[in-house]
PDB file of C-alpha atoms in Angstrom:
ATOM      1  CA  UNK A   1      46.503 -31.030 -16.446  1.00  0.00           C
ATOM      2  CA  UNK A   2      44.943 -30.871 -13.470  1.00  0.00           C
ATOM      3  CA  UNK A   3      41.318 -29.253 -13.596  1.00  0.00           C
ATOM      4  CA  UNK A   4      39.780 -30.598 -10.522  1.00  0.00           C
ATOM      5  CA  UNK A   5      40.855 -31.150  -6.873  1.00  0.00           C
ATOM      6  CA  UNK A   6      38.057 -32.673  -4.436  1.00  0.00           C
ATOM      7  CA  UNK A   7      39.789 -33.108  -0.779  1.00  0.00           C
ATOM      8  CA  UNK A   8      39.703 -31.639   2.865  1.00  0.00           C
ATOM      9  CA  UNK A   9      41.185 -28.222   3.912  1.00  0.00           C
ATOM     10  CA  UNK A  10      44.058 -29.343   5.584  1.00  0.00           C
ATOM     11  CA  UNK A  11      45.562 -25.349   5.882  1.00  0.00           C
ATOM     12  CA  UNK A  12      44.587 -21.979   5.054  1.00  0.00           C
ATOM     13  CA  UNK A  13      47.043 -19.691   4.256  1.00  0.00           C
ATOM     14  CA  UNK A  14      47.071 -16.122   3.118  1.00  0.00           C
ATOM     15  CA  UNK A  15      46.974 -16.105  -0.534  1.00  0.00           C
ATOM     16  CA  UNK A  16      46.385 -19.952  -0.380  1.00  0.00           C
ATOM     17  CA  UNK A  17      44.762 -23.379   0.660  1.00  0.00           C
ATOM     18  CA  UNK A  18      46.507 -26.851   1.327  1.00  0.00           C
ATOM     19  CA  UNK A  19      44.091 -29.515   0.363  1.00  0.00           C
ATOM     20  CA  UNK A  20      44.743 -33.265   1.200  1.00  0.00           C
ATOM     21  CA  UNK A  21      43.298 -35.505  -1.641  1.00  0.00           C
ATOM     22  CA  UNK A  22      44.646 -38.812  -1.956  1.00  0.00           C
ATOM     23  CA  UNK A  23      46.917 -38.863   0.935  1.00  0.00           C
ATOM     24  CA  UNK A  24      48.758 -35.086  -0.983  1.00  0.00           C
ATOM     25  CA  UNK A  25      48.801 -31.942   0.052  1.00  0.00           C
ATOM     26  CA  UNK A  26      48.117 -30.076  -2.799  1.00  0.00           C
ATOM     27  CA  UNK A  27      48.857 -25.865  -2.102  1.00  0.00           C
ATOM     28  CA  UNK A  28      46.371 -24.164  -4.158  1.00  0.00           C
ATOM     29  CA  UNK A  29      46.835 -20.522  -4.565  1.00  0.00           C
ATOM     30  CA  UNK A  30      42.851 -19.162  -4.329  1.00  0.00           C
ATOM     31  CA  UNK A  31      41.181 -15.733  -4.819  1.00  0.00           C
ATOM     32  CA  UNK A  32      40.098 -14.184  -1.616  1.00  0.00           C
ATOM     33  CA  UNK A  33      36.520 -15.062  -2.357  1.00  0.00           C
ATOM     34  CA  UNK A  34      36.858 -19.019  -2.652  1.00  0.00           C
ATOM     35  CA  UNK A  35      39.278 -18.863   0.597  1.00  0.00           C
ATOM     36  CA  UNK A  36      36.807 -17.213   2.691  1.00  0.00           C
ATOM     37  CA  UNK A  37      34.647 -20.121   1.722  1.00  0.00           C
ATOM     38  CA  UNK A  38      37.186 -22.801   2.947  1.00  0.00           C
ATOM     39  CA  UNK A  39      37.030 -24.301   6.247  1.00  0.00           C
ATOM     40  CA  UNK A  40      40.226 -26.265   8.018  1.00  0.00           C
ATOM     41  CA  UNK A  41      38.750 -29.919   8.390  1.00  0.00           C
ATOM     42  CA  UNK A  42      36.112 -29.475   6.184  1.00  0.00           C
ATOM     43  CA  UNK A  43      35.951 -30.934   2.603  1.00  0.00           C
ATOM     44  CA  UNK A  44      36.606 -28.311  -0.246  1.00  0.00           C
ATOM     45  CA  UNK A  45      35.957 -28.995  -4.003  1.00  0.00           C
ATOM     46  CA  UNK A  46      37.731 -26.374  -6.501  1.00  0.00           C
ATOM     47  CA  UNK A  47      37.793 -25.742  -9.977  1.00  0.00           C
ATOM     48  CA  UNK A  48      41.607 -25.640 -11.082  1.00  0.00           C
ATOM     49  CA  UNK A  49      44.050 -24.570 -13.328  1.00  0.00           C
ATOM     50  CA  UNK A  50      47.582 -25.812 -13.597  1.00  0.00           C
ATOM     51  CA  UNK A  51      50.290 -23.547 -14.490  1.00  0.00           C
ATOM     52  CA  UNK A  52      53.780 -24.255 -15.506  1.00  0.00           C
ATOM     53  CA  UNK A  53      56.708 -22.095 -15.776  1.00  0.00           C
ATOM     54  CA  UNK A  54      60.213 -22.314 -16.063  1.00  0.00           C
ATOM     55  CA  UNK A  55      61.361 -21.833 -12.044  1.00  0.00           C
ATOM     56  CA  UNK A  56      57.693 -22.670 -10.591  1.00  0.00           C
ATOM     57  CA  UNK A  57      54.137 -25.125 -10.842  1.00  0.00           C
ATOM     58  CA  UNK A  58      51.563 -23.356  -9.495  1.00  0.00           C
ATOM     59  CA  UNK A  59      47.674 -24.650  -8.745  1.00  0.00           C
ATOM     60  CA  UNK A  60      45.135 -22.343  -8.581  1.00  0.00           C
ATOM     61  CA  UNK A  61      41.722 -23.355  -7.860  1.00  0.00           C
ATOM     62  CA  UNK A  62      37.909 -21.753  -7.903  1.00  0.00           C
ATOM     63  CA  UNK A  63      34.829 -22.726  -5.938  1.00  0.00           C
ATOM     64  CA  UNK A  64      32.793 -21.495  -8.915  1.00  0.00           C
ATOM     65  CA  UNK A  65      33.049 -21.701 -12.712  1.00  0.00           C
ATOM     66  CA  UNK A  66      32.532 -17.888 -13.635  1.00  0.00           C
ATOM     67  CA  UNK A  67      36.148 -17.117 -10.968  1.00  0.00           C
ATOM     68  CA  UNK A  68      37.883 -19.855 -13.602  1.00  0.00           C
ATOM     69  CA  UNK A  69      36.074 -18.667 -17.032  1.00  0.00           C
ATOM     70  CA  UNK A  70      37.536 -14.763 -15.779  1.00  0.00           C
ATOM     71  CA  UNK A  71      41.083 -16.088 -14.923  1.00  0.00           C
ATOM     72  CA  UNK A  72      41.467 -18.002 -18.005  1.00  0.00           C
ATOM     73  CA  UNK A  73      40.257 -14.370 -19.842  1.00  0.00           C
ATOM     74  CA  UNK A  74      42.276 -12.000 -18.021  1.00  0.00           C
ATOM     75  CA  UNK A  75      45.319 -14.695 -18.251  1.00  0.00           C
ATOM     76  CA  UNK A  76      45.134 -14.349 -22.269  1.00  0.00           C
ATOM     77  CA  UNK A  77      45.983 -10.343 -21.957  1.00  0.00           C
ATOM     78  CA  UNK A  78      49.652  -9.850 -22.615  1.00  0.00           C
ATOM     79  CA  UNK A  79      51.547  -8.752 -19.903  1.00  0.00           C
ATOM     80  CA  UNK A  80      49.079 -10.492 -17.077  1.00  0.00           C
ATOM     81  CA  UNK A  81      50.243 -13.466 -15.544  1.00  0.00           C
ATOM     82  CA  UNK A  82      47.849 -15.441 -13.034  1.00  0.00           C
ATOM     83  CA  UNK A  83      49.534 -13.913 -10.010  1.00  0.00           C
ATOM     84  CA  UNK A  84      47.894 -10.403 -11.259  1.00  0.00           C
ATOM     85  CA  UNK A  85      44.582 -12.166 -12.509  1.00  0.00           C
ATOM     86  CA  UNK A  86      44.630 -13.372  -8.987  1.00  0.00           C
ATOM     87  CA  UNK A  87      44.659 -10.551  -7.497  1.00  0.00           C
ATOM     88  CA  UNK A  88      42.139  -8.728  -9.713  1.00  0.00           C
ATOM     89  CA  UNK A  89      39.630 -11.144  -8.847  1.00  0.00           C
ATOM     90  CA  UNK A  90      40.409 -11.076  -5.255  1.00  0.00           C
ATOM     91  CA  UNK A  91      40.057  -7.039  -5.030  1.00  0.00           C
ATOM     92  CA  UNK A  92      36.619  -7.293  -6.045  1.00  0.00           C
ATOM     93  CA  UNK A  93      33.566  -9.575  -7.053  1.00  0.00           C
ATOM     94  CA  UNK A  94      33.095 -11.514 -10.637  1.00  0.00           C
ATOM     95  CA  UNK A  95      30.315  -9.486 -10.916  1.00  0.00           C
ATOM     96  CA  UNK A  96      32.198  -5.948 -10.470  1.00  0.00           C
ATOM     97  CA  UNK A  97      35.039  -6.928 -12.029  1.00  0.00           C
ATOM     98  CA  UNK A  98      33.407  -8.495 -15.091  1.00  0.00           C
ATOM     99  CA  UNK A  99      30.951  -5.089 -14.852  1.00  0.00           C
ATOM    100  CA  UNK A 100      34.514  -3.094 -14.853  1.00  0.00           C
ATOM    101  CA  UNK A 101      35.987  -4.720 -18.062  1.00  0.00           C
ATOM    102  CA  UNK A 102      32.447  -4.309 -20.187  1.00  0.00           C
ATOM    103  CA  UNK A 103      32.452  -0.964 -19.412  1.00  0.00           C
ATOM    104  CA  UNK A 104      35.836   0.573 -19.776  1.00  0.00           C
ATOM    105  CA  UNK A 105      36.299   0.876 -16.518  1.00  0.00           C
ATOM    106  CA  UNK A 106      39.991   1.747 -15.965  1.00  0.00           C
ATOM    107  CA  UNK A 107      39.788   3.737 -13.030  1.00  0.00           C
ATOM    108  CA  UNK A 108      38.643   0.527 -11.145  1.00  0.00           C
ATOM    109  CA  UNK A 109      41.052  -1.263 -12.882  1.00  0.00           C
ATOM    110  CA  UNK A 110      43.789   0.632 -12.196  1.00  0.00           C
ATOM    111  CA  UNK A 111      42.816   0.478  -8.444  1.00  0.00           C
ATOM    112  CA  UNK A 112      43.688  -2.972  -7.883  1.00  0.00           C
ATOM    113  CA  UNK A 113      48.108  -3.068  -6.713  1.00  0.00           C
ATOM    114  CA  UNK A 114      49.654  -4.180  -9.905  1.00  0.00           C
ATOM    115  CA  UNK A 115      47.860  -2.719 -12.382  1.00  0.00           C
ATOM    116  CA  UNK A 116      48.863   0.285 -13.954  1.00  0.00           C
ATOM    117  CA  UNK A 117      46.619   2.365 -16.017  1.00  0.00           C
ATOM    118  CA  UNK A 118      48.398   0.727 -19.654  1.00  0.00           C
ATOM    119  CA  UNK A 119      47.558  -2.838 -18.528  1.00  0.00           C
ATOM    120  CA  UNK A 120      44.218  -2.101 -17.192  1.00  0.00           C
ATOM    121  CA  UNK A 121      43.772  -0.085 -21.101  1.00  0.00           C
ATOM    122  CA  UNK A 122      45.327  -3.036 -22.206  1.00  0.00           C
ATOM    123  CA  UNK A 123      42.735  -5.094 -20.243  1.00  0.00           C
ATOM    124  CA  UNK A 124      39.642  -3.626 -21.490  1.00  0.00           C
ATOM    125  CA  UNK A 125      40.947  -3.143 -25.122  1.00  0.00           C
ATOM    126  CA  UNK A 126      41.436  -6.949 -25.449  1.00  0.00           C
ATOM    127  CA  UNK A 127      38.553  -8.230 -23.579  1.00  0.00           C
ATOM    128  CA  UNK A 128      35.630  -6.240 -23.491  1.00  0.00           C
ATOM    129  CA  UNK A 129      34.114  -8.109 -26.199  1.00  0.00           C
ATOM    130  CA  UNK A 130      35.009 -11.601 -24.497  1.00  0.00           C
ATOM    131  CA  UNK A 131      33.508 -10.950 -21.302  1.00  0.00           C
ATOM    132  CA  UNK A 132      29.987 -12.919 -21.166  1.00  0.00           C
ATOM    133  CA  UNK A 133      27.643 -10.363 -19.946  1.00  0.00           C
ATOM    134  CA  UNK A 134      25.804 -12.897 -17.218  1.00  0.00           C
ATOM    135  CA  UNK A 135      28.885 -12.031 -15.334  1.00  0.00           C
ATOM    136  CA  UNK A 136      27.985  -8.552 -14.457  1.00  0.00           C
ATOM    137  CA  UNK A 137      24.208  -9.769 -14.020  1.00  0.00           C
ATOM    138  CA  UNK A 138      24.545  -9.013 -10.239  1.00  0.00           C
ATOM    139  CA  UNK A 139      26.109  -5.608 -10.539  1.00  0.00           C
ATOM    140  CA  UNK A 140      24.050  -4.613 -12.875  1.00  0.00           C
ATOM    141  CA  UNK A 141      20.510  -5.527 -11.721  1.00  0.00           C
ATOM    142  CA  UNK A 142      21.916  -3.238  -8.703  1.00  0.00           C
ATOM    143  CA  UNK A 143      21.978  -0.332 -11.235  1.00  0.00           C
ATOM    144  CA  UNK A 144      25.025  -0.231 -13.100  1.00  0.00           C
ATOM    145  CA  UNK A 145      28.621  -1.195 -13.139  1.00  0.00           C
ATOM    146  CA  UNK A 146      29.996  -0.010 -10.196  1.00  0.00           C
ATOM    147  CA  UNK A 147      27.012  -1.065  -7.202  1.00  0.00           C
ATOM    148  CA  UNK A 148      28.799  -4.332  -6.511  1.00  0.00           C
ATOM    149  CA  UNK A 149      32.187  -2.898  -5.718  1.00  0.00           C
ATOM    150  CA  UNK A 150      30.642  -1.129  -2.453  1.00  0.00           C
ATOM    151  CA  UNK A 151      31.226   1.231  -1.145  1.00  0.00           C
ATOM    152  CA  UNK A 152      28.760   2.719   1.092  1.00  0.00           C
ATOM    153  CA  UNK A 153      29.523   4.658   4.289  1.00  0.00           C
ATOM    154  CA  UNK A 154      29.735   1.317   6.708  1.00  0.00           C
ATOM    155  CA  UNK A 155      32.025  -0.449   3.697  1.00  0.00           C
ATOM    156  CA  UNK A 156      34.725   2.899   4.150  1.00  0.00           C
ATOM    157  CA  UNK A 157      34.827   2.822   7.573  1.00  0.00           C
ATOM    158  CA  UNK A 158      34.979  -1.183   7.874  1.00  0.00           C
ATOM    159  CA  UNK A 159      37.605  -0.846   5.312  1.00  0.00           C
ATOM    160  CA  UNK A 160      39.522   1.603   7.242  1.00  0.00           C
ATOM    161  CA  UNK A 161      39.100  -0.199  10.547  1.00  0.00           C
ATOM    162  CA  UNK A 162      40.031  -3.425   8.736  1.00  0.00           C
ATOM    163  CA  UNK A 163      43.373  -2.053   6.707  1.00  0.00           C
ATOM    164  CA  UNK A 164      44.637  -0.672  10.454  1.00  0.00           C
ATOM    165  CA  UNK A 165      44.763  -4.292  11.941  1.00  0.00           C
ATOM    166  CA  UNK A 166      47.484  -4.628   9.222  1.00  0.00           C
ATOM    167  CA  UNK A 167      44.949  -6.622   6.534  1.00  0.00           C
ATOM    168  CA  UNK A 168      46.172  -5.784   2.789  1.00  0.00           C
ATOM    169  CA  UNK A 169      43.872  -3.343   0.797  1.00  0.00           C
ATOM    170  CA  UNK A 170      42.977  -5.904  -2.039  1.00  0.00           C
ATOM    171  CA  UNK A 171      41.916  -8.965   0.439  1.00  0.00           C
ATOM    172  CA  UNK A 172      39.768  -6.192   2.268  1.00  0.00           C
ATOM    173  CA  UNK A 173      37.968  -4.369  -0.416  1.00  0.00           C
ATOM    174  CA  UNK A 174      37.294  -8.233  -1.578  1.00  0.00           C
ATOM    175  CA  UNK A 175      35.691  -9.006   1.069  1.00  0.00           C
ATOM    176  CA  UNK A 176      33.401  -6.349   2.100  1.00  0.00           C
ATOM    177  CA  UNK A 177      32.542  -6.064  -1.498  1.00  0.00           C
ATOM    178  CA  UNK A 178      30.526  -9.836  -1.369  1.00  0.00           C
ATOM    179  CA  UNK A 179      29.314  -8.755   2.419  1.00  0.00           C
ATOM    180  CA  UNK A 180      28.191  -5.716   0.974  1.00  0.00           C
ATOM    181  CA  UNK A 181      26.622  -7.550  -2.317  1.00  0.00           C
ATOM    182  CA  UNK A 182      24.337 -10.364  -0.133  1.00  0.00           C
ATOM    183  CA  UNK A 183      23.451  -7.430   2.516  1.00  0.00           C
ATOM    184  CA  UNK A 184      23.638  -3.827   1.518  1.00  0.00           C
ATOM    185  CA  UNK A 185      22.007  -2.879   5.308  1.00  0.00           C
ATOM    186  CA  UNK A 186      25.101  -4.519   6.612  1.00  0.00           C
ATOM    187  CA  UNK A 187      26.715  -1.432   9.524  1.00  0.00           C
ATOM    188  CA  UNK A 188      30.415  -1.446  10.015  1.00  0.00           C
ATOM    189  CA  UNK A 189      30.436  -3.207  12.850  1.00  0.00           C
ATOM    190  CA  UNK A 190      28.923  -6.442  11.444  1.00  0.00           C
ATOM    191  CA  UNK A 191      30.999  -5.733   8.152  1.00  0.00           C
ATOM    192  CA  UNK A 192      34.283  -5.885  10.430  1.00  0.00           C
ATOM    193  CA  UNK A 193      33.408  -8.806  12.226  1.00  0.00           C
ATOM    194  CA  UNK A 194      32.379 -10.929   9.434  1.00  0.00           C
ATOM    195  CA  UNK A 195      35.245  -9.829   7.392  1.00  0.00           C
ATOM    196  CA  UNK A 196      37.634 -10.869  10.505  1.00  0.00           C
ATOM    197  CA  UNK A 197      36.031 -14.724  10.060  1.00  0.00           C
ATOM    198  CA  UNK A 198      37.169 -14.567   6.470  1.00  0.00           C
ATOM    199  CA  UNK A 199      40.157 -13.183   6.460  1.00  0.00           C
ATOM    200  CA  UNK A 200      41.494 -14.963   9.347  1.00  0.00           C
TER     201      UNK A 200
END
């Protein structure tokens, strides 16, 4: 088992890092929110989990503990492997997401590619009384379970801008979702160039 990988970013890839730690390239596959916290050159330290299946081995790793304690959740849901808890916590914040399964949420859910509206019933069903509440904390000091998600007027329109350059929906919405969640004032135009740093 490997459950911790401490190394330099030797490549960032789409839905992935390469980290060099002990003279191995490791690929880690990463939520959107730990890889627009990785730097090439620059020493990265990730939570990790270590999957095996019968055609593949797959590393996925975390920058924070609450992005592990949610994969290993949503991972125990029949039916959701980590490539779909992946991507649920890369469409959106812990915070929102954790805020979405507490409170029934399907719609949101069901807004992430992948899940239909059975699996995200399926999703709430089993975990809603799993989820530790501090992991909505942020959305809901904002005022309920959806404020961390976005979207205000600037967050659309950076969205739009940012899905015409050929970015995929779930990496966006990620994205301007935390921009949105440290600065709320943020306008469109800072959105879409801090978003480009991150997603590039």
């Amino acid at each position: 088992m490997i459950a911790y990988l401490s190394g330099v970013v030797r490549e960032i890839r789409e839905n992935s890092a390469v980290v060099v730690a002990g003279g191995v390239g490791y690929e880690v596959q990463c939520p959107v929110s730990t890889l627009g916290k990785l730097t090439v050159g620059e020493p990265a330290e990730l939570n990790t989990r270590f999957v095996v299946r019968e055609d593949a081995q797959l590393l996925f790793g975390f920058q924070d503990a609450d992005s592990l304690r949610l994969f290993d959740l949503l991972t125990t849901v029949s039916g959701v492997g980590p490539k779909l808890a992946l991507a649920l916590l890369s469409a959106m914040p812990v915070s929102a997401l954790a805020a979405g399964l507490l409170g029934g949420d399907v719609k949101l859910l069901s807004s992430v590619s992948g899940v239909g509206k059975k699996t995200a019933e399926r999703l709430v069903l089993e975990l809603q009384s799993k989820v530790p509440e501090h992991l909505a904390a942020p959305a809901a000091a904002a005022g309920g379970a959806r404020p961390a998600r976005v979207v205000t007027t600037a967050g659309r329109d950076a969205i739009d801008a940012l899905l015409a350059l050929g970015f995929r929906e779930a990496q966006v919405r990620g994205v301007v979702a935390e921009l949105l969640a440290s600065d709320p004032e943020l306008n469109a135009d800072a959105l879409i160039r801090r978003s480009l740093g991150r997603l590039r």
